[in-house]
Amino acid sequence: MASVRCGTGAQPRLRADALRNRERIIAAAREAMVESGAEVPFDEIARRAGVGNATLYRHFADRQELIHHVTLSVMSRTADRAESALAEESDAFEALRRFVHDAVEERIGALCPLLSDGIDPAHPDLIAARERLEAAVEAVMGAARDSGQLRTDIAVGDLMVALTQLTRPLPGSGCLDFDRFVHRHLQLFLDGLRAPGRSELPGSAATLEDLRHHRP
């Protein structure tokens, strides 16, 4: 796999307008990749971002570099949502509920192929983003567990599996009217997380380490 040149060493400070363009490109790429996959044409991403192709290539030399930054953005935004929910909600399980419903907006399931087919999982920036996300989600779950409202036989990996599966678009449906049913299913899932558990779960609690694909 070719190495991603971004994120290694000091990066030049961008002007405000250049930074806005960069953020628009990442947001547009995330949206387009959710709908059409990682191979969506750069022309379409530039169009959605409201910039020219030359501007896109000034910021991102190739598709791998863009995917790298889309992945970082999704991880960062998801961690932000977990941290905000925990800080702003007085009830621990309500913080968990808010995070789970908010995290749907990141469409983690639709973006999962990017994690295995476009980036270097050992890149320092990705390791840092992953560790921050894991800590943020564990803090939300830990608070709900400590309050006695979250069953004790689940871990972060269990929650992320559910979020991934429930945010993966159905075949042939794209993401049209996605929110019409996904939040309903998420609430059913959340009801199953409440303590006391109504049944004994098979296997053991899943961690994020269990979910990672280790490459040779």
CSV table of C-alpha atoms in Angstrom, one decimal:
chain,number,residue,atom,x,y,z
A,1,MET,CA,0.0,0.0,0.0
A,2,ALA,CA,1.3,3.4,-0.8
A,3,SER,CA,2.0,5.6,2.1
A,4,VAL,CA,-0.1,8.6,2.9
A,5,ARG,CA,2.0,11.7,2.8
A,6,CYS,CA,-0.3,13.8,4.8
A,7,GLY,CA,-0.2,14.1,8.6
A,8,THR,CA,3.6,13.4,8.9
A,9,GLY,CA,5.6,16.2,10.2
A,10,ALA,CA,4.7,19.9,10.4
A,11,GLN,CA,2.1,21.0,7.9
A,12,PRO,CA,1.9,24.6,6.6
A,13,ARG,CA,-0.7,26.8,8.2
A,14,LEU,CA,-3.6,27.4,5.8
A,15,ARG,CA,-5.2,30.7,5.2
A,16,ALA,CA,-8.8,31.0,6.4
A,17,ASP,CA,-10.3,30.7,2.9
A,18,ALA,CA,-8.0,27.7,2.1
A,19,LEU,CA,-9.0,26.0,5.3
A,20,ARG,CA,-12.7,26.5,4.6
A,21,ASN,CA,-12.2,25.0,1.1
A,22,ARG,CA,-10.4,22.0,2.6
A,23,GLU,CA,-13.2,21.4,5.1
A,24,ARG,CA,-15.8,21.7,2.4
A,25,ILE,CA,-14.0,19.2,0.3
A,26,ILE,CA,-13.7,16.7,3.2
A,27,ALA,CA,-17.4,17.1,4.0
A,28,ALA,CA,-18.4,16.7,0.3
A,29,ALA,CA,-16.2,13.7,-0.1
A,30,ARG,CA,-17.7,12.1,3.0
A,31,GLU,CA,-21.2,12.6,1.7
A,32,ALA,CA,-20.4,11.4,-1.8
A,33,MET,CA,-18.6,8.3,-0.5
A,34,VAL,CA,-21.5,7.4,1.7
A,35,GLU,CA,-23.8,7.5,-1.3
A,36,SER,CA,-21.5,6.1,-4.0
A,37,GLY,CA,-18.5,4.4,-2.4
A,38,ALA,CA,-14.8,5.3,-2.3
A,39,GLU,CA,-14.5,5.4,-6.1
A,40,VAL,CA,-16.8,8.4,-6.6
A,41,PRO,CA,-15.3,10.7,-9.3
A,42,PHE,CA,-13.3,13.7,-8.0
A,43,ASP,CA,-15.3,15.9,-10.4
A,44,GLU,CA,-18.4,15.0,-8.3
A,45,ILE,CA,-16.7,15.8,-5.0
A,46,ALA,CA,-15.4,19.1,-6.3
A,47,ARG,CA,-18.9,20.0,-7.6
A,48,ARG,CA,-20.5,19.2,-4.2
A,49,ALA,CA,-17.8,21.2,-2.4
A,50,GLY,CA,-18.3,24.2,-4.7
A,51,VAL,CA,-14.6,24.3,-5.8
A,52,GLY,CA,-12.7,23.6,-8.9
A,53,ASN,CA,-10.8,20.4,-9.6
A,54,ALA,CA,-7.5,22.3,-9.3
A,55,THR,CA,-8.4,23.4,-5.8
A,56,LEU,CA,-9.2,19.8,-4.8
A,57,TYR,CA,-5.9,18.5,-6.0
A,58,ARG,CA,-4.0,21.3,-4.3
A,59,HIS,CA,-5.3,20.0,-1.0
A,60,PHE,CA,-5.3,16.3,-1.8
A,61,ALA,CA,-2.8,14.8,-4.2
A,62,ASP,CA,-4.7,11.5,-4.7
A,63,ARG,CA,-7.7,9.5,-3.6
A,64,GLN,CA,-5.8,7.7,-0.8
A,65,GLU,CA,-4.9,11.0,0.8
A,66,LEU,CA,-8.5,12.2,0.7
A,67,ILE,CA,-9.9,9.0,2.1
A,68,HIS,CA,-7.3,9.3,4.9
A,69,HIS,CA,-8.7,12.7,5.9
A,70,VAL,CA,-12.3,11.6,5.5
A,71,THR,CA,-11.7,8.8,7.9
A,72,LEU,CA,-10.0,11.1,10.4
A,73,SER,CA,-12.9,13.5,10.1
A,74,VAL,CA,-15.5,10.8,10.8
A,75,MET,CA,-13.6,9.5,13.8
A,76,SER,CA,-13.1,13.1,15.2
A,77,ARG,CA,-16.8,14.0,14.7
A,78,THR,CA,-18.0,10.8,16.3
A,79,ALA,CA,-15.7,11.4,19.3
A,80,ASP,CA,-17.0,15.0,19.5
A,81,ARG,CA,-20.5,13.7,19.8
A,82,ALA,CA,-19.7,11.3,22.6
A,83,GLU,CA,-17.8,13.9,24.6
A,84,SER,CA,-20.6,16.5,24.1
A,85,ALA,CA,-23.3,14.0,25.2
A,86,LEU,CA,-21.4,13.1,28.3
A,87,ALA,CA,-20.7,16.7,29.2
A,88,GLU,CA,-24.2,18.1,28.6
A,89,GLU,CA,-26.6,15.4,29.8
A,90,SER,CA,-27.2,15.0,33.5
A,91,ASP,CA,-28.6,11.4,33.1
A,92,ALA,CA,-25.9,8.9,32.1
A,93,PHE,CA,-28.1,6.6,30.0
A,94,GLU,CA,-29.6,9.7,28.3
A,95,ALA,CA,-26.1,10.7,27.3
A,96,LEU,CA,-25.6,7.2,25.8
A,97,ARG,CA,-28.9,7.4,24.0
A,98,ARG,CA,-28.1,10.8,22.6
A,99,PHE,CA,-24.6,9.7,21.5
A,100,VAL,CA,-26.0,6.6,19.7
A,101,HIS,CA,-28.6,8.6,17.8
A,102,ASP,CA,-26.2,11.4,17.0
A,103,ALA,CA,-23.6,9.0,15.8
A,104,VAL,CA,-26.0,7.7,13.1
A,105,GLU,CA,-25.4,11.0,11.3
A,106,GLU,CA,-21.8,9.9,10.6
A,107,ARG,CA,-22.9,6.9,8.6
A,108,ILE,CA,-20.1,4.7,10.0
A,109,GLY,CA,-21.5,1.6,8.4
A,110,ALA,CA,-21.5,3.1,4.9
A,111,LEU,CA,-17.9,4.4,5.4
A,112,CYS,CA,-16.5,1.1,6.8
A,113,PRO,CA,-15.1,0.0,3.5
A,114,LEU,CA,-12.8,3.0,3.6
A,115,LEU,CA,-11.2,1.7,6.8
A,116,SER,CA,-10.1,-1.5,5.1
A,117,ASP,CA,-9.4,-0.4,1.5
A,118,GLY,CA,-7.9,3.0,1.5
A,119,ILE,CA,-5.8,3.9,4.5
A,120,ASP,CA,-2.9,2.7,6.6
A,121,PRO,CA,-4.3,1.6,9.9
A,122,ALA,CA,-0.9,2.1,11.6
A,123,HIS,CA,-0.7,5.8,10.6
A,124,PRO,CA,0.0,7.8,13.7
A,125,ASP,CA,-2.9,10.2,13.1
A,126,LEU,CA,-5.3,7.3,12.7
A,127,ILE,CA,-4.0,5.6,15.8
A,128,ALA,CA,-4.5,8.8,17.8
A,129,ALA,CA,-8.0,9.4,16.4
A,130,ARG,CA,-9.0,5.8,17.1
A,131,GLU,CA,-7.7,6.0,20.7
A,132,ARG,CA,-9.6,9.2,21.3
A,133,LEU,CA,-12.8,7.7,19.9
A,134,GLU,CA,-12.5,4.6,21.9
A,135,ALA,CA,-11.9,6.6,25.1
A,136,ALA,CA,-14.8,8.9,24.4
A,137,VAL,CA,-17.3,6.1,23.8
A,138,GLU,CA,-16.0,4.1,26.8
A,139,ALA,CA,-16.5,7.1,29.0
A,140,VAL,CA,-20.1,7.4,27.9
A,141,MET,CA,-20.7,3.7,28.4
A,142,GLY,CA,-18.8,3.7,31.7
A,143,ALA,CA,-20.9,6.5,33.1
A,144,ALA,CA,-24.1,4.6,32.2
A,145,ARG,CA,-22.7,1.4,33.6
A,146,ASP,CA,-21.7,3.1,36.9
A,147,SER,CA,-25.2,4.5,37.2
A,148,GLY,CA,-26.6,1.0,37.1
A,149,GLN,CA,-28.6,1.7,33.9
A,150,LEU,CA,-26.3,-0.2,31.4
A,151,ARG,CA,-25.9,-3.9,31.6
A,152,THR,CA,-22.4,-5.0,32.5
A,153,ASP,CA,-21.8,-7.7,30.0
A,154,ILE,CA,-21.2,-5.5,26.9
A,155,ALA,CA,-18.2,-3.3,25.8
A,156,VAL,CA,-17.4,-0.6,23.3
A,157,GLY,CA,-17.0,-3.1,20.5
A,158,ASP,CA,-20.6,-4.4,21.0
A,159,LEU,CA,-21.9,-0.8,20.6
A,160,MET,CA,-19.8,-0.1,17.6
A,161,VAL,CA,-20.9,-3.3,15.8
A,162,ALA,CA,-24.5,-2.3,16.3
A,163,LEU,CA,-23.9,1.2,15.0
A,164,THR,CA,-22.0,-0.1,12.0
A,165,GLN,CA,-24.7,-2.6,11.1
A,166,LEU,CA,-27.6,-0.2,11.6
A,167,THR,CA,-25.9,2.6,9.5
A,168,ARG,CA,-25.0,0.4,6.6
A,169,PRO,CA,-27.4,1.2,3.7
A,170,LEU,CA,-29.6,-1.5,2.5
A,171,PRO,CA,-28.6,-2.9,-0.9
A,172,GLY,CA,-30.0,-0.8,-3.7
A,173,SER,CA,-31.5,1.8,-1.4
A,174,GLY,CA,-28.6,4.2,-1.1
A,175,CYS,CA,-29.3,6.5,1.9
A,176,LEU,CA,-32.7,7.7,0.7
A,177,ASP,CA,-35.1,8.1,3.7
A,178,PHE,CA,-32.5,6.4,5.9
A,179,ASP,CA,-33.6,8.3,9.0
A,180,ARG,CA,-37.1,7.1,8.6
A,181,PHE,CA,-36.3,3.7,10.1
A,182,VAL,CA,-32.8,3.7,11.5
A,183,HIS,CA,-33.6,5.7,14.7
A,184,ARG,CA,-36.5,3.4,15.5
A,185,HIS,CA,-34.2,0.4,15.3
A,186,LEU,CA,-31.6,2.1,17.3
A,187,GLN,CA,-34.1,2.7,20.1
A,188,LEU,CA,-35.0,-0.9,20.1
A,189,PHE,CA,-31.3,-1.7,20.4
A,190,LEU,CA,-30.9,0.8,23.3
A,191,ASP,CA,-33.8,-0.8,25.2
A,192,GLY,CA,-31.8,-4.0,25.0
A,193,LEU,CA,-28.8,-2.4,26.7
A,194,ARG,CA,-30.6,-1.4,29.8
A,195,ALA,CA,-29.9,-3.2,33.1
A,196,PRO,CA,-30.9,-5.6,34.2
A,197,GLY,CA,-30.4,-7.7,31.1
A,198,ARG,CA,-33.3,-10.0,30.2
A,199,SER,CA,-31.1,-12.8,28.9
A,200,GLU,CA,-27.6,-14.1,29.1
A,201,LEU,CA,-25.5,-13.0,26.0
A,202,PRO,CA,-23.5,-15.7,24.2
A,203,GLY,CA,-19.8,-15.2,23.9
A,204,SER,CA,-17.9,-12.4,25.6
A,205,ALA,CA,-18.1,-8.6,25.4
A,206,ALA,CA,-16.4,-7.2,22.3
A,207,THR,CA,-13.7,-4.6,22.4
A,208,LEU,CA,-12.5,-2.4,19.6
A,209,GLU,CA,-9.4,-4.5,19.5
A,210,ASP,CA,-11.5,-7.5,18.7
A,211,LEU,CA,-12.9,-5.7,15.7
A,212,ARG,CA,-9.7,-4.6,14.2
A,213,HIS,CA,-8.2,-6.3,11.2
A,214,HIS,CA,-4.5,-6.9,11.7
A,215,ARG,CA,-2.6,-6.8,8.5
A,216,PRO,CA,0.7,-8.7,8.0
